Amino acid sequence: MFKKDISTFRGGVHPYEGKELTKDKAIVPVMPRKILYFSLSQHIGAPAKPIVEKGAHVLVGQKIAEAGGFVSAPVYSSVSGVVKGIEKKVAAGGSKVDCIVVENDGTFESVGFSERPDWQKLSKKEIISIIQDAGVVGMGGAGFPTHVKLSPKDPESIDHILVNGSECEPYLTSDYRRMLEEPEKVLGGLRIMLSLFDKAKGVICIEDNKKDCIRKFRQLIMPGDRIEVLELKTKYPQGAERMLIYAATGRQINSSMLPADAGCIVDNIDTVVAVYKAVRLGEPLMHRIVTVTGDAVADPKNFYTPIGMLMSELLEEAGGLKGDAAKIIAGGPMMGNALYTLDVPVMKTTSALTCLTHDEVSAMEPSACINCGRCASVCPGRVIPAKLSVFSEHGDEESFLKYNGMECCECGCCSFICPARRPLTQSIKSMRKVLLAKKKKGA
């Protein structure tokens, strides 16, 4: 059993959860509209390469773009219809990305999927190849290709597969509903992942505000399973990779390390389900659950959403806005990105659309730092955000690196707690982006 004193991490905050808007709303399938946009950049790594031409007829489950390298992932159509070409659309992060445009014919003619009830007979190499070909990536936000995670340099050193069911970001309930409604698929995906690592045990990590999910998984775990359920303290950012690894194992990693360096593989709930669907059901990644929520939404819901659908259409399915929304965010309020348009396609990494009637951040005027130290006290990365922010504002890269600025996980705790309302996370994030770009260019 895990010790109670390592079921969390040092630091963190307790923002308003907002989950009551959708936590009791069952997952609802949503039908795609006439035009869908499939981004070629739905993952970390090289963009996917189109393999269909304008005018081609495609089917549900047909590969329309192949991986652009080992650290990349293919893209599949979630509808049948005609390829209209390639068009640039705004992504959640604000940049424009190339998208394959498909006109939905409404027939949903499929390529057909072959189930594998005897998947246990597959070799480890075959299982990883299936996951790779299905386009499975991290669906918790980062979009790291899952087959890469499952191919560490030393597989024998992996002793923990951590399933991130904490869902600590305010307002989001997609993983919660998946755990409640389809726990068998979560366990099925975890068993498949465990088959790749002979010495590993699976740990389903869930915050203690989701007691019903904890009970359900503990009831479903079989005696022969190498699986445990770890109850975590409810705190943000409990689900961040480094924090989760520390809470579950007591091991620490830094920005220059991978979870595999600490003997861990970490994936979120939806990703593990995507692994199950790929290996057991033969289905590529074409859908995901998206929470449409916030006090500005008429009828907040959790949608089973076809990838490629526009955010504007998804909001319409939730009844639209009650009135004016002061802020609309792709994701949650702590780590999401504010949107200036809803003409944004749903991607593999789209977890939520949050619409709020009040923009508390814009309404607050930053003032001088009062050196209270609160930002350092809540920082899970154990850095000094106030100092790093100043270095960033002055372009002092040397000092930024000296004071471990790259250890920031951009969780937003410092900005949340700052009584002077200084945009600490935003300043640090800007400098990190510059330094990472320079490092990539130098490499």
PDB file of C-alpha atoms in Angstrom, residues 116 119-134 147 150 189 191-196 275 278-279:
ATOM      1  CA  ARG A 116      -8.998  -8.521 -31.344  1.00  0.00           C
ATOM      2  CA  TRP A 119      -4.911  -9.504 -28.244  1.00  0.00           C
ATOM      3  CA  GLN A 120      -2.818 -11.234 -25.576  1.00  0.00           C
ATOM      4  CA  LYS A 121      -1.282 -13.328 -28.388  1.00  0.00           C
ATOM      5  CA  LEU A 122       0.221 -10.203 -29.952  1.00  0.00           C
ATOM      6  CA  SER A 123       3.894  -9.451 -29.387  1.00  0.00           C
ATOM      7  CA  LYS A 124       4.938  -6.286 -27.555  1.00  0.00           C
ATOM      8  CA  LYS A 125       6.263  -4.869 -30.803  1.00  0.00           C
ATOM      9  CA  GLU A 126       2.931  -5.540 -32.536  1.00  0.00           C
ATOM     10  CA  ILE A 127       0.951  -3.835 -29.749  1.00  0.00           C
ATOM     11  CA  ILE A 128       3.119  -0.702 -29.901  1.00  0.00           C
ATOM     12  CA  SER A 129       2.821  -0.669 -33.690  1.00  0.00           C
ATOM     13  CA  ILE A 130      -0.993  -0.828 -33.459  1.00  0.00           C
ATOM     14  CA  ILE A 131      -1.040   2.075 -30.977  1.00  0.00           C
ATOM     15  CA  GLN A 132       1.293   4.055 -33.234  1.00  0.00           C
ATOM     16  CA  ASP A 133      -0.740   3.414 -36.369  1.00  0.00           C
ATOM     17  CA  ALA A 134      -3.990   4.342 -34.560  1.00  0.00           C
ATOM     18  CA  HIS A 147       3.895   4.878 -28.853  1.00  0.00           C
ATOM     19  CA  LEU A 150       5.697   3.142 -24.513  1.00  0.00           C
ATOM     20  CA  GLY A 189      -6.299  -0.180 -21.671  1.00  0.00           C
ATOM     21  CA  ARG A 191      -3.905  -4.142 -18.783  1.00  0.00           C
ATOM     22  CA  ILE A 192      -2.708  -3.776 -22.379  1.00  0.00           C
ATOM     23  CA  MET A 193      -0.048  -1.270 -21.313  1.00  0.00           C
ATOM     24  CA  LEU A 194       1.040  -3.499 -18.428  1.00  0.00           C
ATOM     25  CA  SER A 195       1.575  -6.350 -20.879  1.00  0.00           C
ATOM     26  CA  LEU A 196       4.431  -4.301 -22.369  1.00  0.00           C
ATOM     27  CA  VAL A 275      -5.125   2.431 -26.274  1.00  0.00           C
ATOM     28  CA  ALA A 278      -6.917   0.690 -30.788  1.00  0.00           C
ATOM     29  CA  VAL A 279      -5.649  -2.704 -29.617  1.00  0.00           C
TER      30      VAL A 279
END
